[in-house]
Amino acid sequence: MAKKLKITLVRSLIGRPESQRQTARALGLTKLHSSVIHEDTPDIRGKVTKLTHLLDVEEIDA
């Protein structure tokens, strides 16, 4: 089974650099406490790594 990641924005994007805001938008996160589910790929992992201080990430089986 493919692994998936449940990514939740837990800290605000206010005052963050524009590159971090764009990365959050690219993940589909717009509002605080919003969640998205993505496939566990190197591309998504890189985006998550850039925003580790703002996100909560859970691995789920799909």
PDB file of C-alpha atoms in Angstrom:
ATOM      1  CA  MET A   1       0.000   0.000   0.000  1.00  0.00           C
ATOM      2  CA  ALA A   2       1.126   3.519  -0.744  1.00  0.00           C
ATOM      3  CA  LYS A   3       1.981   5.770   2.160  1.00  0.00           C
ATOM      4  CA  LYS A   4       0.253   9.103   2.405  1.00  0.00           C
ATOM      5  CA  LEU A   5       0.915  12.151   4.528  1.00  0.00           C
ATOM      6  CA  LYS A   6      -1.726  14.148   6.380  1.00  0.00           C
ATOM      7  CA  ILE A   7      -0.313  17.671   6.609  1.00  0.00           C
ATOM      8  CA  THR A   8      -1.888  20.278   8.906  1.00  0.00           C
ATOM      9  CA  LEU A   9      -0.956  23.961   9.158  1.00  0.00           C
ATOM     10  CA  VAL A  10      -0.654  24.651  12.898  1.00  0.00           C
ATOM     11  CA  ARG A  11       1.198  27.985  12.929  1.00  0.00           C
ATOM     12  CA  SER A  12       0.288  31.169  11.074  1.00  0.00           C
ATOM     13  CA  LEU A  13       1.925  32.331   7.855  1.00  0.00           C
ATOM     14  CA  ILE A  14       1.733  35.971   8.960  1.00  0.00           C
ATOM     15  CA  GLY A  15       5.184  37.514   8.999  1.00  0.00           C
ATOM     16  CA  ARG A  16       6.773  34.567   7.167  1.00  0.00           C
ATOM     17  CA  PRO A  17       8.925  35.015   4.054  1.00  0.00           C
ATOM     18  CA  GLU A  18       7.082  34.920   0.743  1.00  0.00           C
ATOM     19  CA  SER A  19       8.830  31.694  -0.278  1.00  0.00           C
ATOM     20  CA  GLN A  20       7.351  29.907   2.758  1.00  0.00           C
ATOM     21  CA  ARG A  21       3.892  31.284   1.980  1.00  0.00           C
ATOM     22  CA  GLN A  22       4.145  30.063  -1.610  1.00  0.00           C
ATOM     23  CA  THR A  23       5.271  26.630  -0.451  1.00  0.00           C
ATOM     24  CA  ALA A  24       2.276  26.377   1.892  1.00  0.00           C
ATOM     25  CA  ARG A  25      -0.040  27.400  -0.950  1.00  0.00           C
ATOM     26  CA  ALA A  26       1.588  24.811  -3.221  1.00  0.00           C
ATOM     27  CA  LEU A  27       0.758  22.160  -0.619  1.00  0.00           C
ATOM     28  CA  GLY A  28      -2.856  23.374  -0.586  1.00  0.00           C
ATOM     29  CA  LEU A  29      -2.731  24.951   2.866  1.00  0.00           C
ATOM     30  CA  THR A  30      -4.422  28.340   3.091  1.00  0.00           C
ATOM     31  CA  LYS A  31      -6.000  28.623   6.541  1.00  0.00           C
ATOM     32  CA  LEU A  32      -4.800  27.780  10.014  1.00  0.00           C
ATOM     33  CA  HIS A  33      -5.658  24.195  11.057  1.00  0.00           C
ATOM     34  CA  SER A  34      -6.490  23.214   7.484  1.00  0.00           C
ATOM     35  CA  SER A  35      -5.360  19.721   6.465  1.00  0.00           C
ATOM     36  CA  VAL A  36      -4.483  18.072   3.180  1.00  0.00           C
ATOM     37  CA  ILE A  37      -3.501  14.533   2.236  1.00  0.00           C
ATOM     38  CA  HIS A  38      -0.672  13.970  -0.247  1.00  0.00           C
ATOM     39  CA  GLU A  39       1.263  10.974  -1.534  1.00  0.00           C
ATOM     40  CA  ASP A  40       4.595  10.468   0.222  1.00  0.00           C
ATOM     41  CA  THR A  41       6.957  11.597  -2.556  1.00  0.00           C
ATOM     42  CA  PRO A  42      10.368  13.290  -2.416  1.00  0.00           C
ATOM     43  CA  ASP A  43       8.798  16.487  -3.783  1.00  0.00           C
ATOM     44  CA  ILE A  44       6.231  16.676  -0.986  1.00  0.00           C
ATOM     45  CA  ARG A  45       8.824  15.691   1.641  1.00  0.00           C
ATOM     46  CA  GLY A  46      11.038  18.587   0.505  1.00  0.00           C
ATOM     47  CA  LYS A  47       8.174  21.056   0.869  1.00  0.00           C
ATOM     48  CA  VAL A  48       7.335  19.670   4.305  1.00  0.00           C
ATOM     49  CA  THR A  49      10.984  19.948   5.369  1.00  0.00           C
ATOM     50  CA  LYS A  50      10.998  23.622   4.426  1.00  0.00           C
ATOM     51  CA  LEU A  51       7.978  24.261   6.675  1.00  0.00           C
ATOM     52  CA  THR A  52       8.587  21.850   9.567  1.00  0.00           C
ATOM     53  CA  HIS A  53       8.227  24.665  12.120  1.00  0.00           C
ATOM     54  CA  LEU A  54       4.714  25.463  10.846  1.00  0.00           C
ATOM     55  CA  LEU A  55       3.270  22.022  10.146  1.00  0.00           C
ATOM     56  CA  ASP A  56       2.080  18.867  11.850  1.00  0.00           C
ATOM     57  CA  VAL A  57       2.664  15.784   9.693  1.00  0.00           C
ATOM     58  CA  GLU A  58       1.189  12.297  10.153  1.00  0.00           C
ATOM     59  CA  GLU A  59       1.870   9.207   8.062  1.00  0.00           C
ATOM     60  CA  ILE A  60      -1.269   7.291   7.166  1.00  0.00           C
ATOM     61  CA  ASP A  61      -1.838   4.084   5.191  1.00  0.00           C
ATOM     62  CA  ALA A  62      -4.077   4.402   2.189  1.00  0.00           C
TER      63      ALA A  62
END
